[in-house]
Amino acid sequence: MYKIAVLPGDGTGPEVVAEGLKVLDAVSEKYGIKYEKIHYDLGGEKYKKTGEILPESVLKELRTVDSIFLGAIGHPDVKPGILEKGLLLKLRFSLEQYINLRPVKLYPGVWTPIKDKGPESIDFVFVRENNEGLYVGEGEFIDKGTPDEVAVQVSRNTRRGIDKCLKYAFEFTRKRNKRKQLTLVGKTNVLTYAFDLWERAFNEMGEKEYPDIKRDYAHVDATCMWMIKNPEWFDVLVTDNMFGDIVTDLGAMIQGGMGIAAGGNINPKGVSMFEPIGGSAPKYTGQNVINPLAAICAGGMMLDILGETEASKKIEEAVMKVTPKLDSLSAGKMGYSTQEVGDLVVKEIVG
Ligand code: IPM
Ligand code: MN
């Protein structure tokens, strides 16, 4: 019996989470998976009412669950940064979810902005470091408010943190067994401290422990170029937190947009958290038009990490049968409502 914490969050989060759970229920029934859902009402609305973002008591409870299923965080009336730092990043850091796993896969029938590229060319995975880099929030203002003001923002990269992330990335590449190629995405020509360490750690670990994995390096700017020009070159890519944030939005766009992109915040030995990577889309709230496939795929990733491989595969197969039926993956342009898309996936699962 798994304990799953459900955090629907803000905006359209609750709508897509409902569809994700509908699909999880269907697949669990089929494969005999038992789980208990524990709902937590966190996010912008709660913050506005009570001033609370993530109470200590809730964080304590979240440490005891098997997994967390998150909708979206972000509220138009709350200043940017408050909920992101107080909830999403706080969870990623406190629960030591040091991996952010973001597959970029173009499903059948899905439109991509890249001309002449199809599903056979767009299928790779980003392993984004999720606990360090610029996201540690270290820095300072000097002479704030004066013409001489300086703002310093520090990227902290620890050998231990990098090694943990690289180990996951190498193991993942081996297990995926596609091209057995791991690309380190960095900026060794400018960030000569941070990516010097990343590169040394990458090569040392690869040489010693993963001789079967082909090592490859690309600067982050060139990576953006090649993701558009030759996406088929990539298999698994590993990078730091900030670059990973940026390149995975580009990745989401080439796989059909935020309606389909899912991510996992993973602590391989602890509590992981799965989310559709699009935001709370306040302007679409309550309209039943947003695409729930990203949330549904996040549920599939969750099952995979929990070790329910068959059930996870079944969700992906079902999604791949549904994508060709949709006019588009964009909100309001699917040809179906949010709930209907959930129903279509369920129908494929119960068959
Ligand atoms: C993401 C988001 C977050 C990030 C924000 C909301 C803090 O953009 O999950 O990619 O920057 O990591
Ligand atoms: Mn992002």
Short mmCIF file of C-alpha atoms in Angstrom, two decimals, residues 50 82 91 102 282:
data_model
loop_
_atom_site.label_atom_id
_atom_site.label_comp_id
_atom_site.label_asym_id
_atom_site.label_seq_id
_atom_site.Cartn_x
_atom_site.Cartn_y
_atom_site.Cartn_z
CA THR A 50 -3.41 32.07 6.26
CA ILE A 82 7.43 33.59 -2.76
CA LEU A 91 10.40 20.72 -1.13
CA ARG A 102 12.77 15.56 -17.80
CA PRO A 282 -4.38 31.19 -14.18
#
